[in-house]
Structure formats: C-alpha cells, structure tokens
Amino acid sequence: MTSSVPTPQELLKIATDVARDAADTAYRMRAEGVFVAATKTTVTDVVTAADRAVERQILDALATLRPDDSVLGEEYGGSAAGEAGSGVRWIVDPIDGTVNYLYGLPHCAVSVAAEVDGEVVAGVVRNLYTGEEWTATAGGGAWRAGERLRCSGETDLGQALVATGFGYDPRRRAHQARVVAELIPHVRDIRRLGAAALDLCLAAEGRVDVYYEKGLAAWDHAAGALVATEAGLRVAGLGGLPAGPELLIAAPPALFPPLHDRLAALDAAGGP
Ligand code: LIP
C-alpha cells in the first residue's frame, strides 16, 4: 500500500459524496423519461442513457478529486486491479438493477467501492429511489441510517429466505432456473429482486437470510460484498474460492456450509 493512500474512512467519504450526487442524477433522469440506449450481451441486457450519463458523472468527479487513481466501471470499463499509480482503484456500477430502473421499480442503486492494492476497503450502495444508503469500511462495520448492521441469525436452511438472480443469456437462465427449481423445496422461499448490490445489503441486515448468484461482475458486488462481510456474512465462491463470476454466495456462518453444499450439488456454478 503506498504511503499517501487515504484512510478507508476518507475514501468512504469520497465514495458517498459521489454516489449521492449520482443517485440524484439517476432519479432526475428517470423522472424525465428513460429509454434504452443500447443492448450489450443480449437483447434483454440493456443500457440506458442514464447508465452512461451517471457513470460519466462519477468518473469525472473521481478524476477531479483523485486524479492519480484508476477506475473500473460497468459502462466505460477501466483498469485491472493494481494498475493505479496511487494504489487506489474505484469500482463503479452507476445503476445496478438497470431493468428495474427501466421499468420504474424501486430496487436499483448506485454502487461505489474503493479498492486499495487489490482489497476493497470502503463501499457505499445507495438506493436511488428510497435514499436508503448502506456503507462499510474494512474492519469498521456495515451501517445504514446510523445503525450498525448484523446479518440474519437463522441456522436452518429450510427456514432461509434466499435472494438470487439470473443472467441475460437464455441458455444460462435455463440452467439457473433448474438450479432454483431444485433448491426451492429446501428453503423458506426465493426472492429475485434484480440488483445484486441491494440484495447483498438486504442480506447484511437480515431482510433476506442469504444471497447467491452466478455471473456477477466486480462492479455488481464490490461495495455490497463489503457491506455483507462487515455485517457478519461469509461471502465466497465454491470450494474455498473467492466470490467471482463463477458464483457468489453470501450467507451467515451457520448457513454457508449447507447452502454451499446444496449449490455445489446442483452445479450452480456450472452451465453456460
Ligand atoms: C444486474 C444484477 C442482478 C442480476 C441482473 C443484472 P445490472 O446488474 O445486479 O443481480 O440478476 O441480471 O445483471 O445489469 O442491472 O447492472
């Protein structure tokens, strides 16, 4: 870590200020009317003019505040871990839950994380409709509205409310649907809310018990996974691997092993 790197708390302040302004822009643009600007991996993987404008706003703000840092964003790409001369990389999802945003469903968020020498040390997730804002710093806890967050204390997978999501590729969705069809008899219920960053934050405060998903990008989970971890959830992939595009599992310590083993048996990390 280079000596001039700000503290996690200082990085969180920057992330939060930038995320609040970005959320205001996203909300205003939604009120003015939103349209699909392009599609990405499939015809249902949409990007709106707001996704692009909000990320541009975030990138410009960070370039002004932290010109030597690097950035990785969903819409404009960016740097790999460790490429920042300053040691700091920002990981940005301008609007996580883009389809919800397109349809006017209030489950979408701005997500901004700060990574120092490859480790996420600060993160903020802000629901752009409700203003709910989750923050975390490494070792400093997870917070919302001044309250420190603790994850669910559930110990029985059969009583767990499970959040998950699906990719945009029809073949992957078919595989994911088979997995969830086999899982659902063994849990309380399933919720597919449509924004990984928010799903992780809901898990951080026990509003769902666990969350898993295959196919997430770093910007989907960088900030939310820190919030979840700081709230006591274990966030990882299969077989001791770190969480990543193959699979992300976020669960309280008592539920992680049974959920992990059932997802492994169902080949949740597999498929197209
Ligand atoms: C979304 C994720 C969500 C997933 C959606 C989509 P986006 O990200 O947050 O968990 O299920 O398919 O990938 O595309 O709205 O930024």
Tab-separated table of C-alpha atoms and ligand atoms in Angstrom:
chain	number	residue	atom	x	y	z
A	1	MET	CA	0.000	0.000	0.000
A	2	THR	CA	1.541	3.345	-0.955
A	3	SER	CA	2.056	5.744	1.975
A	4	SER	CA	-0.137	8.521	0.519
A	5	VAL	CA	-3.310	6.413	0.330
A	6	PRO	CA	-6.240	7.957	2.202
A	7	THR	CA	-7.772	6.041	5.089
A	8	PRO	CA	-10.808	3.821	4.430
A	9	GLN	CA	-12.942	6.440	6.158
A	10	GLU	CA	-11.601	9.183	3.871
A	11	LEU	CA	-12.215	7.010	0.826
A	12	LEU	CA	-15.742	6.264	2.056
A	13	LYS	CA	-16.477	9.984	2.355
A	14	ILE	CA	-15.451	10.500	-1.277
A	15	ALA	CA	-17.456	7.463	-2.405
A	16	THR	CA	-20.548	8.563	-0.504
A	17	ASP	CA	-20.476	12.158	-1.758
A	18	VAL	CA	-20.047	10.969	-5.353
A	19	ALA	CA	-22.739	8.291	-5.015
A	20	ARG	CA	-25.290	10.736	-3.585
A	21	ASP	CA	-24.852	13.164	-6.467
A	22	ALA	CA	-25.014	10.282	-8.934
A	23	ALA	CA	-28.199	8.902	-7.388
A	24	ASP	CA	-29.812	12.340	-7.632
A	25	THR	CA	-28.936	12.469	-11.335
A	26	ALA	CA	-30.271	8.979	-11.955
A	27	TYR	CA	-33.525	9.761	-10.169
A	28	ARG	CA	-33.953	13.038	-12.079
A	29	MET	CA	-33.279	11.378	-15.430
A	30	ARG	CA	-35.799	8.635	-14.587
A	31	ALA	CA	-38.435	11.277	-13.871
A	32	GLU	CA	-37.685	12.936	-17.198
A	33	GLY	CA	-38.194	9.666	-19.028
A	34	VAL	CA	-35.794	6.840	-19.688
A	35	PHE	CA	-35.053	4.955	-22.871
A	36	VAL	CA	-32.827	2.100	-23.911
A	37	ALA	CA	-29.648	3.489	-25.468
A	38	ALA	CA	-28.197	0.117	-26.430
A	39	THR	CA	-28.068	-3.560	-25.600
A	40	LYS	CA	-24.960	-5.463	-24.540
A	41	THR	CA	-24.671	-9.251	-24.222
A	42	THR	CA	-28.248	-9.978	-25.312
A	43	VAL	CA	-31.358	-8.044	-26.334
A	44	THR	CA	-32.516	-8.017	-22.718
A	45	ASP	CA	-29.159	-6.760	-21.372
A	46	VAL	CA	-29.993	-3.095	-21.755
A	47	VAL	CA	-28.113	0.097	-21.053
A	48	THR	CA	-29.932	3.392	-20.730
A	49	ALA	CA	-28.732	6.897	-21.377
A	50	ALA	CA	-28.808	7.329	-17.609
A	51	ASP	CA	-26.386	4.445	-17.021
A	52	ARG	CA	-23.902	6.170	-19.299
A	53	ALA	CA	-24.507	9.702	-18.039
A	54	VAL	CA	-24.338	8.699	-14.379
A	55	GLU	CA	-21.130	6.740	-14.801
A	56	ARG	CA	-19.601	9.630	-16.712
A	57	GLN	CA	-20.567	11.941	-13.851
A	58	ILE	CA	-18.945	9.599	-11.329
A	59	LEU	CA	-15.777	9.197	-13.410
A	60	ASP	CA	-15.438	12.962	-13.848
A	61	ALA	CA	-15.923	13.584	-10.135
A	62	LEU	CA	-13.349	10.957	-9.182
A	63	ALA	CA	-10.883	12.272	-11.776
A	64	THR	CA	-11.153	15.710	-10.200
A	65	LEU	CA	-10.891	14.502	-6.610
A	66	ARG	CA	-8.391	11.668	-7.122
A	67	PRO	CA	-6.619	12.186	-10.478
A	68	ASP	CA	-3.973	9.510	-9.904
A	69	ASP	CA	-6.446	6.754	-9.060
A	70	SER	CA	-7.764	4.211	-11.538
A	71	VAL	CA	-11.373	3.242	-12.112
A	72	LEU	CA	-13.325	0.195	-13.279
A	73	GLY	CA	-16.895	0.926	-14.329
A	74	GLU	CA	-19.656	-1.117	-15.923
A	75	GLU	CA	-20.221	1.152	-18.900
A	76	TYR	CA	-16.759	2.556	-19.659
A	77	GLY	CA	-14.553	-0.253	-18.398
A	78	GLY	CA	-11.214	0.741	-16.967
A	79	SER	CA	-8.290	-0.707	-15.135
A	80	ALA	CA	-7.415	-4.061	-13.695
A	81	ALA	CA	-6.581	-4.337	-10.019
A	82	GLY	CA	-3.187	-2.928	-9.126
A	83	GLU	CA	-2.844	-0.636	-12.144
A	84	ALA	CA	-3.397	2.539	-10.169
A	85	GLY	CA	-0.277	4.578	-9.601
A	86	SER	CA	-1.830	5.784	-6.378
A	87	GLY	CA	-2.733	2.260	-5.189
A	88	VAL	CA	-6.432	3.153	-5.261
A	89	ARG	CA	-8.945	1.782	-7.791
A	90	TRP	CA	-12.606	2.764	-7.771
A	91	ILE	CA	-15.146	0.107	-8.788
A	92	VAL	CA	-18.372	1.662	-10.026
A	93	ASP	CA	-21.840	0.484	-11.017
A	94	PRO	CA	-23.755	3.613	-11.970
A	95	ILE	CA	-27.148	1.924	-11.852
A	96	ASP	CA	-27.266	-1.616	-10.526
A	97	GLY	CA	-30.669	-3.025	-11.369
A	98	THR	CA	-30.921	-1.417	-14.781
A	99	VAL	CA	-34.005	-3.369	-15.830
A	100	ASN	CA	-35.743	-2.281	-12.609
A	101	TYR	CA	-34.710	1.286	-13.417
A	102	LEU	CA	-36.100	0.952	-16.951
A	103	TYR	CA	-39.429	-0.307	-15.598
A	104	GLY	CA	-39.617	2.164	-12.713
A	105	LEU	CA	-39.248	-0.485	-9.999
A	106	PRO	CA	-37.680	0.987	-6.819
A	107	HIS	CA	-34.920	-1.617	-6.418
A	108	CYS	CA	-31.896	-0.071	-8.114
A	109	ALA	CA	-28.792	1.536	-6.736
A	110	VAL	CA	-25.583	3.429	-7.299
A	111	SER	CA	-22.633	1.360	-6.085
A	112	VAL	CA	-19.144	2.794	-5.493
A	113	ALA	CA	-16.272	0.868	-3.906
A	114	ALA	CA	-12.667	1.849	-3.205
A	115	GLU	CA	-10.018	-0.832	-3.612
A	116	VAL	CA	-6.507	-0.384	-2.214
A	117	ASP	CA	-3.799	-2.707	-3.502
A	118	GLY	CA	-6.445	-5.199	-4.618
A	119	GLU	CA	-8.588	-5.177	-1.442
A	120	VAL	CA	-11.926	-3.392	-1.215
A	121	VAL	CA	-11.665	-1.195	1.896
A	122	ALA	CA	-14.670	1.117	1.542
A	123	GLY	CA	-18.012	0.926	-0.176
A	124	VAL	CA	-21.391	2.601	-0.480
A	125	VAL	CA	-24.645	1.368	-2.028
A	126	ARG	CA	-27.457	3.907	-2.370
A	127	ASN	CA	-30.995	3.043	-3.476
A	128	LEU	CA	-31.705	5.865	-5.875
A	129	TYR	CA	-35.441	5.726	-5.254
A	130	THR	CA	-35.681	5.331	-1.467
A	131	GLY	CA	-32.453	7.044	-0.428
A	132	GLU	CA	-31.534	4.029	1.692
A	133	GLU	CA	-27.759	4.073	1.936
A	134	TRP	CA	-25.517	1.270	3.101
A	135	THR	CA	-21.864	1.921	3.884
A	136	ALA	CA	-18.925	-0.114	5.088
A	137	THR	CA	-15.196	0.132	5.679
A	138	ALA	CA	-12.879	-2.840	6.129
A	139	GLY	CA	-12.878	-3.599	9.839
A	140	GLY	CA	-15.170	-0.657	10.522
A	141	GLY	CA	-18.534	-2.386	10.269
A	142	ALA	CA	-21.531	-2.015	7.998
A	143	TRP	CA	-24.037	0.775	8.577
A	144	ARG	CA	-27.368	2.183	7.480
A	145	ALA	CA	-29.072	5.244	8.999
A	146	GLY	CA	-26.589	5.308	11.835
A	147	GLU	CA	-27.308	1.714	12.838
A	148	ARG	CA	-24.635	-0.973	12.747
A	149	LEU	CA	-25.848	-3.937	10.726
A	150	ARG	CA	-25.886	-7.591	11.704
A	151	CYS	CA	-26.888	-10.364	9.348
A	152	SER	CA	-29.556	-12.980	9.970
A	153	GLY	CA	-29.124	-15.369	12.892
A	154	GLU	CA	-31.013	-18.131	11.064
A	155	THR	CA	-29.351	-21.537	11.358
A	156	ASP	CA	-31.806	-23.722	9.421
A	157	LEU	CA	-31.534	-23.571	5.617
A	158	GLY	CA	-35.110	-24.811	5.420
A	159	GLN	CA	-36.194	-21.551	7.095
A	160	ALA	CA	-33.970	-19.296	4.965
A	161	LEU	CA	-35.296	-16.611	2.621
A	162	VAL	CA	-32.967	-16.828	-0.373
A	163	ALA	CA	-32.264	-13.958	-2.782
A	164	THR	CA	-30.805	-14.767	-6.158
A	165	GLY	CA	-30.688	-13.537	-9.730
A	166	PHE	CA	-30.371	-14.664	-13.314
A	167	GLY	CA	-28.150	-13.738	-16.214
A	168	TYR	CA	-29.207	-12.340	-19.559
A	169	ASP	CA	-28.275	-15.330	-21.740
A	170	PRO	CA	-31.332	-17.585	-22.259
A	171	ARG	CA	-29.212	-20.735	-22.023
A	172	ARG	CA	-27.692	-19.615	-18.716
A	173	ARG	CA	-31.132	-18.591	-17.446
A	174	ALA	CA	-32.471	-22.071	-18.208
A	175	HIS	CA	-29.666	-23.644	-16.184
A	176	GLN	CA	-30.164	-21.167	-13.340
A	177	ALA	CA	-33.883	-21.865	-13.351
A	178	ARG	CA	-33.201	-25.593	-12.993
A	179	VAL	CA	-30.933	-24.865	-10.025
A	180	VAL	CA	-33.506	-22.699	-8.275
A	181	ALA	CA	-36.296	-25.194	-9.006
A	182	GLU	CA	-34.302	-27.879	-7.192
A	183	LEU	CA	-33.373	-25.525	-4.355
A	184	ILE	CA	-36.785	-24.040	-3.581
A	185	PRO	CA	-38.258	-27.100	-1.785
A	186	HIS	CA	-35.357	-26.957	0.676
A	187	VAL	CA	-35.602	-23.279	1.724
A	188	ARG	CA	-38.301	-20.917	3.061
A	189	ASP	CA	-38.691	-19.092	-0.246
A	190	ILE	CA	-36.898	-17.333	-3.069
A	191	ARG	CA	-36.724	-13.614	-3.881
A	192	ARG	CA	-35.492	-12.362	-7.253
A	193	LEU	CA	-35.245	-8.626	-6.698
A	194	GLY	CA	-32.969	-7.661	-9.600
A	195	ALA	CA	-29.994	-5.786	-8.152
A	196	ALA	CA	-27.048	-7.661	-6.669
A	197	ALA	CA	-25.695	-4.667	-4.763
A	198	LEU	CA	-29.003	-4.184	-2.961
A	199	ASP	CA	-29.537	-7.921	-2.463
A	200	LEU	CA	-26.199	-8.061	-0.629
A	201	CYS	CA	-27.191	-5.075	1.523
A	202	LEU	CA	-30.558	-6.631	2.380
A	203	ALA	CA	-28.695	-9.779	3.425
A	204	ALA	CA	-26.404	-7.594	5.559
A	205	GLU	CA	-29.362	-6.571	7.681
A	206	GLY	CA	-31.276	-9.826	7.628
A	207	ARG	CA	-34.057	-8.694	5.287
A	208	VAL	CA	-33.146	-11.783	3.326
A	209	ASP	CA	-31.159	-14.559	5.003
A	210	VAL	CA	-28.802	-15.475	2.156
A	211	TYR	CA	-27.963	-14.458	-1.404
A	212	TYR	CA	-26.254	-16.282	-4.243
A	213	GLU	CA	-25.763	-15.631	-7.932
A	214	LYS	CA	-23.655	-16.769	-10.872
A	215	GLY	CA	-22.359	-14.316	-13.444
A	216	LEU	CA	-21.786	-11.154	-11.440
A	217	ALA	CA	-19.164	-8.616	-12.439
A	218	ALA	CA	-16.912	-6.866	-9.935
A	219	TRP	CA	-18.993	-3.687	-10.128
A	220	ASP	CA	-22.152	-5.605	-9.189
A	221	HIS	CA	-20.777	-6.797	-5.868
A	222	ALA	CA	-17.643	-4.831	-4.851
A	223	ALA	CA	-19.377	-2.462	-2.429
A	224	GLY	CA	-22.274	-4.737	-1.465
A	225	ALA	CA	-19.978	-7.634	-0.617
A	226	LEU	CA	-18.016	-5.432	1.795
A	227	VAL	CA	-21.271	-4.351	3.457
A	228	ALA	CA	-22.307	-8.003	3.735
A	229	THR	CA	-18.935	-9.129	5.078
A	230	GLU	CA	-18.805	-6.365	7.666
A	231	ALA	CA	-22.305	-7.363	8.790
A	232	GLY	CA	-21.102	-10.896	9.554
A	233	LEU	CA	-21.905	-12.764	6.348
A	234	ARG	CA	-19.381	-15.070	4.741
A	235	VAL	CA	-19.001	-14.066	1.088
A	236	ALA	CA	-17.193	-16.570	-1.119
A	237	GLY	CA	-17.422	-18.868	-4.109
A	238	LEU	CA	-17.413	-22.653	-4.236
A	239	GLY	CA	-14.687	-24.839	-2.788
A	240	GLY	CA	-12.886	-22.087	-0.911
A	241	LEU	CA	-12.564	-19.880	-3.982
A	242	PRO	CA	-13.233	-16.162	-3.626
A	243	ALA	CA	-16.576	-14.867	-4.860
A	244	GLY	CA	-16.486	-14.124	-8.566
A	245	PRO	CA	-18.293	-14.576	-11.869
A	246	GLU	CA	-18.487	-18.350	-11.381
A	247	LEU	CA	-20.538	-17.944	-8.213
A	248	LEU	CA	-21.045	-15.604	-5.291
A	249	ILE	CA	-22.554	-16.973	-2.064
A	250	ALA	CA	-23.318	-14.637	0.853
A	251	ALA	CA	-24.600	-16.391	3.960
A	252	PRO	CA	-24.352	-16.279	7.754
A	253	PRO	CA	-21.690	-18.670	9.101
A	254	ALA	CA	-24.295	-21.275	10.095
A	255	LEU	CA	-25.963	-21.296	6.685
A	256	PHE	CA	-22.937	-21.031	4.428
A	257	PRO	CA	-21.944	-24.728	4.537
A	258	PRO	CA	-25.397	-26.211	3.844
A	259	LEU	CA	-26.140	-23.638	1.127
A	260	HIS	CA	-22.687	-24.095	-0.395
A	261	ASP	CA	-23.023	-27.867	-0.484
A	262	ARG	CA	-26.511	-27.790	-1.983
A	263	LEU	CA	-25.483	-25.280	-4.656
A	264	ALA	CA	-22.406	-27.371	-5.465
A	265	ALA	CA	-24.560	-30.470	-5.817
A	266	LEU	CA	-26.909	-28.549	-8.129
A	267	ASP	CA	-23.969	-27.307	-10.268
A	268	ALA	CA	-24.928	-23.708	-9.570
A	269	ALA	CA	-21.507	-22.531	-10.760
A	270	GLY	CA	-21.801	-24.572	-13.935
A	271	GLY	CA	-23.828	-24.328	-17.064
A	272	PRO	CA	-23.405	-21.910	-19.979
B	1	LIP	C1	-27.948	-6.865	-12.508
B	1	LIP	C2	-27.500	-7.576	-11.250
B	1	LIP	C3	-28.517	-8.624	-10.822
B	1	LIP	C4	-28.680	-9.629	-11.924
B	1	LIP	C5	-29.211	-8.922	-13.148
B	1	LIP	C6	-28.229	-7.826	-13.610
B	1	LIP	P1	-27.241	-4.739	-13.891
B	1	LIP	O1	-26.946	-5.960	-12.868
B	1	LIP	O2	-27.344	-6.628	-10.225
B	1	LIP	O3	-28.142	-9.274	-9.642
B	1	LIP	O4	-29.566	-10.646	-11.517
B	1	LIP	O5	-29.401	-9.845	-14.174
B	1	LIP	O6	-27.034	-8.420	-14.019
B	1	LIP	O7	-27.138	-5.339	-15.251
B	1	LIP	O8	-28.576	-4.212	-13.619
B	1	LIP	O9	-26.141	-3.740	-13.612
